[in-house]
mmCIF file of C-alpha atoms in Angstrom:
data_model
loop_
_atom_site.group_PDB
_atom_site.id
_atom_site.type_symbol
_atom_site.label_atom_id
_atom_site.label_comp_id
_atom_site.label_asym_id
_atom_site.label_seq_id
_atom_site.Cartn_x
_atom_site.Cartn_y
_atom_site.Cartn_z
ATOM 1 C CA MET A 1 5.912 34.806 6.437
ATOM 2 C CA ALA A 2 7.415 31.582 7.808
ATOM 3 C CA ILE A 3 5.340 31.790 10.987
ATOM 4 C CA THR A 4 2.160 32.308 8.961
ATOM 5 C CA LEU A 5 2.823 29.273 6.749
ATOM 6 C CA VAL A 6 3.707 27.040 9.697
ATOM 7 C CA SER A 7 0.644 28.211 11.635
ATOM 8 C CA ALA A 8 -1.673 27.425 8.718
ATOM 9 C CA PHE A 9 -0.051 24.003 8.321
ATOM 10 C CA THR A 10 -0.435 23.340 12.054
ATOM 11 C CA VAL A 11 -4.148 24.131 11.882
ATOM 12 C CA LEU A 12 -4.587 21.611 9.041
ATOM 13 C CA VAL A 13 -2.696 18.931 10.981
ATOM 14 C CA LEU A 14 -4.769 19.542 14.114
ATOM 15 C CA VAL A 15 -8.063 19.411 12.183
ATOM 16 C CA GLY A 16 -6.981 16.116 10.611
ATOM 17 C CA GLY A 17 -5.811 14.838 13.993
ATOM 18 C CA VAL A 18 -9.184 15.498 15.589
ATOM 19 C CA GLN A 19 -10.931 13.590 12.798
ATOM 20 C CA VAL A 20 -8.576 10.619 13.183
ATOM 21 C CA VAL A 21 -8.966 10.451 16.967
ATOM 22 C CA ALA A 22 -12.749 10.639 16.638
ATOM 23 C CA ARG A 23 -12.929 7.781 14.113
ATOM 24 C CA THR A 24 -10.349 5.181 15.143
ATOM 25 C CA GLU A 25 -9.416 3.133 18.175
ATOM 26 C CA TYR A 26 -5.707 3.146 17.370
ATOM 27 C CA THR A 27 -3.638 6.306 17.797
ATOM 28 C CA HIS A 28 0.126 6.873 17.897
ATOM 29 C CA LEU A 29 2.759 9.629 17.681
ATOM 30 C CA GLY A 30 4.269 8.545 14.373
ATOM 31 C CA TRP A 31 2.696 11.586 12.718
ATOM 32 C CA LEU A 32 4.748 13.983 14.847
ATOM 33 C CA PRO A 33 8.191 13.764 13.132
ATOM 34 C CA ILE A 34 6.514 13.764 9.708
ATOM 35 C CA SER A 35 4.558 16.901 10.611
ATOM 36 C CA LEU A 36 7.671 18.604 12.008
ATOM 37 C CA VAL A 37 9.517 17.959 8.749
ATOM 38 C CA GLY A 38 6.550 19.339 6.812
ATOM 39 C CA ALA A 39 6.449 22.503 8.923
ATOM 40 C CA LEU A 40 10.207 22.989 8.597
ATOM 41 C CA ALA A 41 9.951 22.510 4.823
ATOM 42 C CA LEU A 42 7.416 25.340 4.576
ATOM 43 C CA ALA A 43 9.544 27.647 6.735
ATOM 44 C CA ALA A 44 12.717 26.784 4.819
ATOM 45 C CA GLY A 45 11.011 27.368 1.475
ATOM 46 C CA ALA A 46 9.684 30.746 2.606
ATOM 47 C CA VAL A 47 13.037 31.951 3.938
ATOM 48 C CA LEU A 48 14.966 30.673 0.918
ATOM 49 C CA GLY A 49 12.468 32.284 -1.456
ATOM 50 C CA MET A 50 12.778 35.626 0.285
ATOM 51 C CA GLY A 51 16.562 35.312 0.292
ATOM 52 C CA VAL A 52 16.667 34.639 -3.449
ATOM 53 C CA GLY A 53 14.224 37.504 -4.013
ATOM 54 C CA ARG A 54 16.483 39.860 -2.068
ATOM 55 C CA THR A 55 19.520 38.688 -4.052
ATOM 56 C CA LEU A 56 17.738 38.868 -7.452
ATOM 57 C CA PRO A 57 15.089 41.607 -7.062
ATOM 58 C CA ALA A 58 13.313 41.188 -10.389
ATOM 59 C CA VAL A 59 9.732 40.659 -11.543
ATOM 60 C CA LEU A 60 10.659 37.316 -13.094
ATOM 61 C CA THR A 61 12.294 35.898 -9.955
ATOM 62 C CA PRO A 62 9.104 34.449 -8.332
ATOM 63 C CA PRO A 63 7.816 32.669 -11.490
ATOM 64 C CA ALA A 64 11.346 31.477 -12.286
ATOM 65 C CA LEU A 65 11.592 29.948 -8.802
ATOM 66 C CA ALA A 66 8.173 28.322 -9.190
ATOM 67 C CA VAL A 67 9.089 26.789 -12.563
ATOM 68 C CA SER A 68 12.450 25.634 -11.179
ATOM 69 C CA ALA A 69 10.729 23.970 -8.233
ATOM 70 C CA LEU A 70 8.301 22.163 -10.549
ATOM 71 C CA ALA A 71 11.194 21.037 -12.754
ATOM 72 C CA CYS A 72 13.049 19.671 -9.727
ATOM 73 C CA MET A 73 9.934 17.800 -8.578
ATOM 74 C CA GLN A 74 9.598 16.264 -12.038
ATOM 75 C CA LEU A 75 13.227 15.155 -12.021
ATOM 76 C CA VAL A 76 12.714 13.582 -8.609
ATOM 77 C CA TYR A 77 9.633 11.761 -9.912
ATOM 78 C CA ILE A 78 11.572 10.470 -12.931
ATOM 79 C CA SER A 79 14.346 9.227 -10.636
ATOM 80 C CA LEU A 80 11.786 7.039 -8.821
ATOM 81 C CA THR A 81 10.878 5.084 -11.941
ATOM 82 C CA LYS A 82 12.694 1.858 -12.759
ATOM 83 C CA VAL A 83 12.010 -1.297 -14.739
ATOM 84 C CA ASP A 84 12.208 -4.689 -13.052
ATOM 85 C CA ALA A 85 14.534 -6.817 -15.185
ATOM 86 C CA SER A 86 12.848 -10.100 -14.237
ATOM 87 C CA THR A 87 9.220 -9.102 -14.844
ATOM 88 C CA GLY A 88 9.519 -6.124 -17.208
ATOM 89 C CA PHE A 89 7.113 -4.121 -15.047
ATOM 90 C CA THR A 90 7.686 -0.415 -14.437
ATOM 91 C CA MET A 91 7.672 0.492 -10.772
ATOM 92 C CA GLN A 92 8.456 3.378 -8.469
ATOM 93 C CA GLU A 93 11.166 2.875 -5.875
ATOM 94 C CA PRO A 94 12.490 5.611 -3.551
ATOM 95 C CA ASN A 95 16.146 6.603 -3.657
ATOM 96 C CA ARG A 96 18.392 9.019 -1.804
ATOM 97 C CA LEU A 97 17.778 11.863 -4.249
ATOM 98 C CA SER A 98 14.001 11.565 -3.969
ATOM 99 C CA LEU A 99 14.212 11.769 -0.170
ATOM 100 C CA LEU A 100 15.407 15.388 -0.443
ATOM 101 C CA SER A 101 11.767 16.182 -1.139
ATOM 102 C CA PRO A 102 9.654 16.254 2.045
ATOM 103 C CA ALA A 103 6.640 15.069 0.023
ATOM 104 C CA GLN A 104 6.954 11.303 0.493
ATOM 105 C CA GLU A 105 4.191 8.772 -0.067
ATOM 106 C CA ALA A 106 4.040 5.613 2.002
ATOM 107 C CA ARG A 107 1.959 3.361 -0.251
ATOM 108 C CA ASP A 108 0.891 1.059 2.573
ATOM 109 C CA VAL A 109 -0.960 1.942 5.745
ATOM 110 C CA LEU A 110 1.533 -0.067 7.836
ATOM 111 C CA LEU A 111 4.641 1.655 6.432
ATOM 112 C CA THR A 112 6.364 4.722 7.804
ATOM 113 C CA LEU A 113 9.607 6.588 7.149
ATOM 114 C CA SER A 114 12.666 5.484 9.079
ATOM 115 C CA THR A 115 14.429 7.669 11.645
ATOM 116 C CA SER A 116 17.432 8.185 9.361
ATOM 117 C CA VAL A 117 15.148 9.657 6.683
ATOM 118 C CA HIS A 118 13.674 12.121 9.185
ATOM 119 C CA ALA A 119 17.169 13.086 10.359
ATOM 120 C CA GLY A 120 18.509 13.587 6.837
ATOM 121 C CA GLN A 121 15.542 15.709 5.811
ATOM 122 C CA MET A 122 15.877 17.893 8.923
ATOM 123 C CA ILE A 123 19.585 18.489 8.194
ATOM 124 C CA TRP A 124 18.867 19.365 4.549
ATOM 125 C CA LEU A 125 16.019 21.730 5.422
ATOM 126 C CA LEU A 126 18.005 23.458 8.183
ATOM 127 C CA GLY A 127 20.799 24.059 5.657
ATOM 128 C CA MET A 128 18.226 25.507 3.257
ATOM 129 C CA THR A 129 16.907 27.793 5.985
ATOM 130 C CA ALA A 130 20.418 28.997 6.888
ATOM 131 C CA THR A 131 21.197 29.792 3.238
ATOM 132 C CA GLY A 132 17.940 31.669 2.808
ATOM 133 C CA PHE A 133 18.497 33.723 5.944
ATOM 134 C CA ALA A 134 22.096 34.531 4.938
ATOM 135 C CA LEU A 135 20.982 35.664 1.482
ATOM 136 C CA LEU A 136 18.321 37.795 3.093
ATOM 137 C CA VAL A 137 20.686 39.745 5.370
ATOM 138 C CA THR A 138 23.889 39.999 3.304
ATOM 139 C CA LYS A 139 24.595 42.500 0.529
ATOM 140 C CA ARG A 140 28.081 41.736 -0.783
ATOM 141 C CA LEU A 141 28.456 39.265 -3.647
ATOM 142 C CA ARG A 142 31.246 37.413 -1.838
ATOM 143 C CA ASN A 143 29.090 36.883 1.243
ATOM 144 C CA ARG A 144 26.181 35.734 -0.889
ATOM 145 C CA LEU A 145 28.366 33.097 -2.514
ATOM 146 C CA ILE A 146 29.509 31.971 0.920
ATOM 147 C CA ALA A 147 25.844 31.834 1.958
ATOM 148 C CA LEU A 148 25.350 28.924 -0.437
ATOM 149 C CA THR A 149 27.579 26.752 1.758
ATOM 150 C CA PRO A 150 24.905 25.651 4.288
ATOM 151 C CA ILE A 151 22.479 24.344 1.653
ATOM 152 C CA LEU A 152 25.229 22.464 -0.199
ATOM 153 C CA VAL A 153 26.707 21.005 2.980
ATOM 154 C CA GLY A 154 23.220 20.143 4.259
ATOM 155 C CA ALA A 155 22.410 18.299 1.032
ATOM 156 C CA ALA A 156 25.718 16.402 1.143
ATOM 157 C CA ILE A 157 25.241 15.354 4.779
ATOM 158 C CA ALA A 158 21.602 14.399 4.167
ATOM 159 C CA LEU A 159 22.532 12.168 1.225
ATOM 160 C CA CYS A 160 25.067 10.414 3.480
ATOM 161 C CA VAL A 161 22.529 10.011 6.294
ATOM 162 C CA PHE A 162 19.771 8.658 4.038
ATOM 163 C CA PRO A 163 19.790 4.823 3.823
ATOM 164 C CA SER A 164 20.753 3.403 0.440
ATOM 165 C CA ASP A 165 18.436 0.382 0.691
ATOM 166 C CA PRO A 166 14.790 1.223 -0.183
ATOM 167 C CA HIS A 167 13.659 -1.309 2.437
ATOM 168 C CA ARG A 168 15.301 0.862 5.110
ATOM 169 C CA MET A 169 13.704 4.066 3.820
ATOM 170 C CA TYR A 170 10.153 2.841 4.369
ATOM 171 C CA VAL A 171 9.869 0.480 7.322
ATOM 172 C CA VAL A 172 6.966 -1.391 8.870
ATOM 173 C CA ASP A 173 5.494 0.368 11.881
ATOM 174 C CA LYS A 174 5.715 -2.544 14.328
ATOM 175 C CA ALA A 175 3.194 -1.065 16.739
ATOM 176 C CA ALA A 176 0.641 -0.502 13.974
ATOM 177 C CA ALA A 177 1.282 -3.961 12.476
ATOM 178 C CA HIS A 178 0.932 -5.811 15.800
ATOM 179 C CA LEU A 179 -1.734 -8.496 15.390
ATOM 180 C CA VAL A 180 -4.863 -8.493 17.549
ATOM 181 C CA CYS A 181 -6.715 -11.808 17.391
ATOM 182 C CA ASP A 182 -10.042 -13.415 18.174
ATOM 183 C CA GLY A 183 -9.110 -17.078 17.982
ATOM 184 C CA PRO A 184 -7.842 -17.819 14.447
ATOM 185 C CA ILE A 185 -8.967 -14.422 13.071
ATOM 186 C CA CYS A 186 -6.350 -11.665 13.330
ATOM 187 C CA VAL A 187 -6.174 -8.038 12.241
ATOM 188 C CA THR A 188 -3.521 -5.421 12.873
ATOM 189 C CA ARG A 189 -3.855 -2.914 15.677
ATOM 190 C CA THR A 190 -4.509 -0.284 12.993
ATOM 191 C CA HIS A 191 -7.735 -2.075 12.019
ATOM 192 C CA GLN A 192 -8.663 -3.522 15.399
ATOM 193 C CA ALA A 193 -12.057 -1.783 15.183
ATOM 194 C CA ARG A 194 -12.973 -4.336 12.467
ATOM 195 C CA LEU A 195 -12.083 -7.401 14.552
ATOM 196 C CA ASP A 196 -15.520 -7.896 16.117
ATOM 197 C CA ALA A 197 -17.213 -7.675 12.716
ATOM 198 C CA MET A 198 -14.726 -10.089 11.116
ATOM 199 C CA ALA A 199 -14.503 -12.729 13.848
ATOM 200 C CA GLY A 200 -17.779 -14.540 13.116
ATOM 201 C CA PRO A 201 -17.609 -14.379 9.292
ATOM 202 C CA GLY A 202 -13.921 -15.311 9.399
ATOM 203 C CA LYS A 203 -14.582 -18.466 11.413
ATOM 204 C CA ASP A 204 -17.470 -19.313 9.090
ATOM 205 C CA ALA A 205 -15.125 -18.915 6.094
ATOM 206 C CA LEU A 206 -12.565 -21.246 7.704
ATOM 207 C CA ARG A 207 -15.249 -23.845 8.401
ATOM 208 C CA ARG A 208 -16.465 -23.795 4.802
ATOM 209 C CA MET A 209 -12.935 -23.998 3.386
ATOM 210 C CA ARG A 210 -12.127 -26.899 5.716
ATOM 211 C CA GLY A 211 -15.148 -28.769 4.381
ATOM 212 C CA ALA A 212 -13.980 -28.206 0.800
ATOM 213 C CA LEU A 213 -10.214 -28.608 1.159
ATOM 214 C CA GLY A 214 -9.863 -31.002 4.085
ATOM 215 C CA GLU A 215 -6.280 -31.218 5.280
ATOM 216 C CA TYR A 216 -5.187 -28.599 2.738
ATOM 217 C CA ALA A 217 -7.450 -25.894 4.209
ATOM 218 C CA PRO A 218 -5.986 -22.806 5.927
ATOM 219 C CA VAL A 219 -6.221 -22.853 9.714
ATOM 220 C CA SER A 220 -6.274 -19.095 10.317
ATOM 221 C CA VAL A 221 -7.188 -15.830 8.603
ATOM 222 C CA ARG A 222 -4.825 -12.908 9.158
ATOM 223 C CA GLU A 223 -4.255 -9.437 7.828
ATOM 224 C CA ASP A 224 -1.122 -9.279 5.675
ATOM 225 C CA THR A 225 1.629 -7.281 7.426
ATOM 226 C CA ALA A 226 4.475 -7.904 4.960
ATOM 227 C CA ALA A 227 5.964 -4.933 3.106
ATOM 228 C CA TRP A 228 6.895 -6.050 -0.388
ATOM 229 C CA PRO A 229 8.604 -3.808 -2.968
ATOM 230 C CA ASP A 230 6.503 -2.486 -5.829
ATOM 231 C CA GLY A 231 6.407 -4.877 -8.754
ATOM 232 C CA SER A 232 7.299 -7.950 -6.688
ATOM 233 C CA THR A 233 5.230 -11.129 -6.992
ATOM 234 C CA PRO A 234 3.154 -11.862 -3.871
ATOM 235 C CA ARG A 235 3.899 -14.934 -1.778
ATOM 236 C CA TRP A 236 0.987 -16.710 -0.167
ATOM 237 C CA SER A 237 0.800 -19.330 2.559
ATOM 238 C CA ARG A 238 -1.311 -22.471 2.241
ATOM 239 C CA ARG A 239 -1.945 -22.719 5.980
ATOM 240 C CA ILE A 240 -2.555 -19.038 6.720
ATOM 241 C CA ALA A 241 -5.082 -17.145 4.603
ATOM 242 C CA LEU A 242 -3.872 -13.562 4.263
ATOM 243 C CA PHE A 243 -6.040 -10.588 3.338
ATOM 244 C CA ASP A 244 -5.381 -6.904 2.760
ATOM 245 C CA PHE A 245 -7.925 -4.162 3.425
ATOM 246 C CA ALA A 246 -6.233 -1.923 0.851
ATOM 247 C CA SER A 247 -6.705 -4.416 -1.993
ATOM 248 C CA ASP A 248 -10.321 -5.317 -1.172
ATOM 249 C CA ASP A 249 -12.581 -2.486 -0.006
ATOM 250 C CA THR A 250 -15.366 -4.983 0.698
ATOM 251 C CA LEU A 251 -13.534 -6.128 3.818
ATOM 252 C CA LEU A 252 -13.873 -2.655 5.358
ATOM 253 C CA THR A 253 -17.647 -2.391 4.987
ATOM 254 C CA ALA A 254 -19.153 -5.860 4.515
ATOM 255 C CA GLU A 255 -20.942 -7.729 7.277
ATOM 256 C CA GLY A 256 -22.134 -11.283 7.869
ATOM 257 C CA GLU A 257 -22.295 -13.655 4.898
ATOM 258 C CA GLU A 258 -21.097 -11.005 2.440
ATOM 259 C CA LEU A 259 -17.894 -10.682 4.472
ATOM 260 C CA SER A 260 -17.535 -14.484 4.646
ATOM 261 C CA LYS A 261 -17.785 -14.658 0.857
ATOM 262 C CA ALA A 262 -15.129 -11.974 0.415
ATOM 263 C CA LEU A 263 -12.743 -13.803 2.767
ATOM 264 C CA VAL A 264 -13.337 -17.142 1.047
ATOM 265 C CA GLY A 265 -12.728 -15.634 -2.392
ATOM 266 C CA ASP A 266 -9.541 -13.847 -1.352
ATOM 267 C CA SER A 267 -8.273 -16.946 0.469
ATOM 268 C CA LEU A 268 -8.953 -19.580 -2.171
ATOM 269 C CA VAL A 269 -7.870 -17.464 -5.154
ATOM 270 C CA PRO A 270 -5.420 -14.822 -3.875
ATOM 271 C CA ASN A 271 -4.271 -12.029 -6.169
ATOM 272 C CA CYS A 272 -0.964 -12.899 -7.851
ATOM 273 C CA SER A 273 -0.560 -9.615 -9.767
ATOM 274 C CA PRO A 274 2.656 -7.684 -9.040
ATOM 275 C CA ARG A 275 2.438 -5.450 -5.988
ATOM 276 C CA ALA A 276 1.158 -1.877 -6.434
ATOM 277 C CA TRP A 277 -0.445 -2.779 -9.769
ATOM 278 C CA ALA A 278 -4.180 -2.230 -9.847
ATOM 279 C CA SER A 279 -4.698 -4.980 -12.407
ATOM 280 C CA VAL A 280 -7.750 -7.198 -12.651
ATOM 281 C CA ASN A 281 -7.059 -10.853 -13.439
ATOM 282 C CA VAL A 282 -10.097 -12.214 -15.276
ATOM 283 C CA SER A 283 -9.249 -15.835 -14.494
ATOM 284 C CA ASP A 284 -8.903 -15.093 -10.770
ATOM 285 C CA ILE A 285 -12.223 -13.224 -10.579
ATOM 286 C CA SER A 286 -13.978 -15.943 -12.563
ATOM 287 C CA ALA A 287 -12.597 -18.737 -10.373
ATOM 288 C CA GLN A 288 -13.470 -16.797 -7.215
ATOM 289 C CA SER A 289 -17.063 -16.343 -8.305
ATOM 290 C CA ILE A 290 -17.451 -20.072 -8.993
ATOM 291 C CA VAL A 291 -15.906 -21.425 -5.784
ATOM 292 C CA VAL A 292 -17.733 -18.828 -3.643
ATOM 293 C CA GLY A 293 -21.053 -19.678 -5.293
ATOM 294 C CA TRP A 294 -20.347 -23.385 -4.819
ATOM 295 C CA LEU A 295 -19.386 -23.117 -1.138
ATOM 296 C CA PHE A 296 -22.376 -20.918 -0.278
ATOM 297 C CA ASN A 297 -24.881 -22.939 -2.336
ATOM 298 C CA ASP A 298 -25.781 -19.974 -4.531
ATOM 299 C CA LEU A 299 -27.738 -20.480 -7.731
ATOM 300 C CA GLU A 300 -25.364 -18.220 -9.655
ATOM 301 C CA PRO A 301 -21.615 -17.489 -9.485
ATOM 302 C CA SER A 302 -21.047 -15.066 -6.617
ATOM 303 C CA SER A 303 -18.268 -12.497 -6.232
ATOM 304 C CA SER A 304 -18.008 -8.800 -5.379
ATOM 305 C CA ASP A 305 -15.717 -8.356 -8.410
ATOM 306 C CA ILE A 306 -17.858 -10.174 -10.961
ATOM 307 C CA ALA A 307 -19.094 -6.807 -12.273
ATOM 308 C CA TYR A 308 -15.620 -6.306 -13.788
ATOM 309 C CA LEU A 309 -16.252 -9.096 -16.291
ATOM 310 C CA SER A 310 -17.403 -8.448 -19.842
ATOM 311 C CA LYS A 311 -20.465 -10.122 -21.342
ATOM 312 C CA ASP A 312 -18.348 -12.771 -23.086
ATOM 313 C CA GLN A 313 -16.301 -13.433 -19.948
ATOM 314 C CA LEU A 314 -19.442 -13.710 -17.851
ATOM 315 C CA GLY A 315 -20.857 -16.171 -20.382
ATOM 316 C CA LYS A 316 -17.773 -18.365 -20.000
ATOM 317 C CA VAL A 317 -18.073 -18.237 -16.209
ATOM 318 C CA ARG A 318 -21.704 -19.367 -16.386
ATOM 319 C CA ARG A 319 -20.758 -22.224 -18.730
ATOM 320 C CA VAL A 320 -17.978 -23.451 -16.421
ATOM 321 C CA TRP A 321 -20.281 -22.993 -13.424
ATOM 322 C CA SER A 322 -23.062 -25.003 -15.039
ATOM 323 C CA GLU A 323 -20.729 -27.891 -15.858
ATOM 324 C CA PHE A 324 -18.927 -27.717 -12.505
ATOM 325 C CA LYS A 325 -22.035 -27.922 -10.304
ATOM 326 C CA ASP A 326 -23.243 -31.002 -12.203
ATOM 327 C CA LEU A 327 -20.058 -32.915 -11.363
ATOM 328 C CA PRO A 328 -19.966 -35.508 -8.552
ATOM 329 C CA SER A 329 -19.051 -34.012 -5.167
ATOM 330 C CA ALA A 330 -15.731 -35.855 -5.036
ATOM 331 C CA GLU A 331 -14.673 -34.445 -8.428
ATOM 332 C CA GLN A 332 -15.739 -30.943 -7.381
ATOM 333 C CA ARG A 333 -13.552 -31.116 -4.284
ATOM 334 C CA THR A 334 -10.621 -32.527 -6.276
ATOM 335 C CA ARG A 335 -10.745 -29.646 -8.732
ATOM 336 C CA VAL A 336 -11.115 -27.011 -6.007
ATOM 337 C CA ARG A 337 -8.121 -28.437 -4.111
ATOM 338 C CA ALA A 338 -6.001 -28.516 -7.255
ATOM 339 C CA MET A 339 -7.037 -24.960 -8.081
ATOM 340 C CA TYR A 340 -6.254 -23.769 -4.537
ATOM 341 C CA LEU A 341 -2.776 -25.307 -4.397
ATOM 342 C CA GLY A 342 -1.917 -23.736 -7.731
ATOM 343 C CA ALA A 343 -3.424 -20.356 -6.797
ATOM 344 C CA VAL A 344 -1.484 -19.953 -3.541
ATOM 345 C CA ALA A 345 1.704 -20.838 -5.450
ATOM 346 C CA CYS A 346 0.764 -18.294 -8.171
ATOM 347 C CA LYS A 347 1.023 -21.011 -10.816
ATOM 348 C CA GLY A 348 -1.454 -22.105 -13.443
ATOM 349 C CA ASP A 349 -4.880 -20.827 -14.484
ATOM 350 C CA PRO A 350 -7.498 -21.208 -11.694
ATOM 351 C CA LEU A 351 -10.476 -21.079 -14.044
ATOM 352 C CA ALA A 352 -8.932 -23.656 -16.368
ATOM 353 C CA VAL A 353 -8.422 -26.061 -13.466
ATOM 354 C CA LEU A 354 -12.085 -25.732 -12.467
ATOM 355 C CA ASP A 355 -12.964 -26.390 -16.099
ATOM 356 C CA GLY A 356 -11.094 -29.696 -16.014
ATOM 357 C CA GLY A 357 -7.749 -28.458 -17.330
ATOM 358 C CA PRO A 358 -4.321 -29.516 -16.015
ATOM 359 C CA ALA A 359 -3.492 -28.570 -12.420
#
C-alpha cells in the first residue's frame, strides 16, 4: 500500500517536473526535500492507518480516522490565523504546530521552507511510520500502548527542531532571488526569461519618469525580492522602482508600450495595501490611470486596472483628468512629483493630490 501511494506520487512529481523544465530557463533542486517529505507523509499515513485498523478492526474505523484527520487539519488552519494589533487585519502566520502538517503553502515564488522545517517533519513522519508498523505487528494491549511512543517522541522532537520565528520557517531562496540585470532593469533568476522583453520597455519607463520627476525619478527598475509577513505595510524606495510579477499579471504577458505603461503605473503609484491582501485601492488605480495617460500622451486615462472602477468612480477620474491636462506643464509636474513622494511613502491620497489637494 505504501509503495503504491509513493509510486503514484512520484509519477505526479515527475510529470510536473518535465513541464517545468520544458517551460523555464531556471531549474534547481529545491523541490527534492519537499517531495521526499510528501512521499514519506503518504507512506506514514498508509502504515499508521493500517496499524490503527489492525488495532481497532471495525467498520467505523476508516471513516472515524478520516473525520479525525479533517478535524486536525481544521485546527491547524485555525492556529494559523491571527489579528495584527497595529492594523486590525486578520492574517495567516505559520507556527510550530502547523508545521506538523506536510501540506505547507509558500505564498511567494521566492520563498521556500528552511532546512530545520524539513528535518522536523522527517522526524515526525518517521515516528508516525514506526508507530503504525508497531501497531500492525503487535497483538498485546501493553505492546500497543508502548507502540505509541515513537509518534509522541517524534512530535516532541519535531516541535523542538522547528524554528519559533515565522521568518525562519519560510526563507528566501537566495539562488532563485539572485538578480539578473540588463543595465538598470533587473529581474530575479526565477523570471530571467522575461528580462529581454522587459529591458526595452523598462528603460523607456525610466526615461519617461525622469522627464516628469526630474531629480526625484527612480534610477532603476527591479523585481521585489523582499519577503514581508502577511498583513505588513509595504515599504517602497524612491530611487529604485520595485515591481512584483505576482501582484500584476500584466508584467508576465505584456510587450512594448503596454509593458512600459504597467511599469510606470506600478512605479509612480505603488500598492500600499497590506501584504497578501487582494484589495483594490480606488484612489491608486485612478491616479495610475491619469499619470500613465499623461506620460504617454493618451487622449483618455490609461491603466490595465481601470476596468475595476465603477461608473461613478470612472466619471470622477475623467473629471480630474480633464482638469489636470488643461493645467500648465509646470503645475502638472509639481502635482505628479508631490503625488509620487507621498505614494512611495504610503501617505496621503494620490488622486486628491492630482486634483489639487494637499500633498
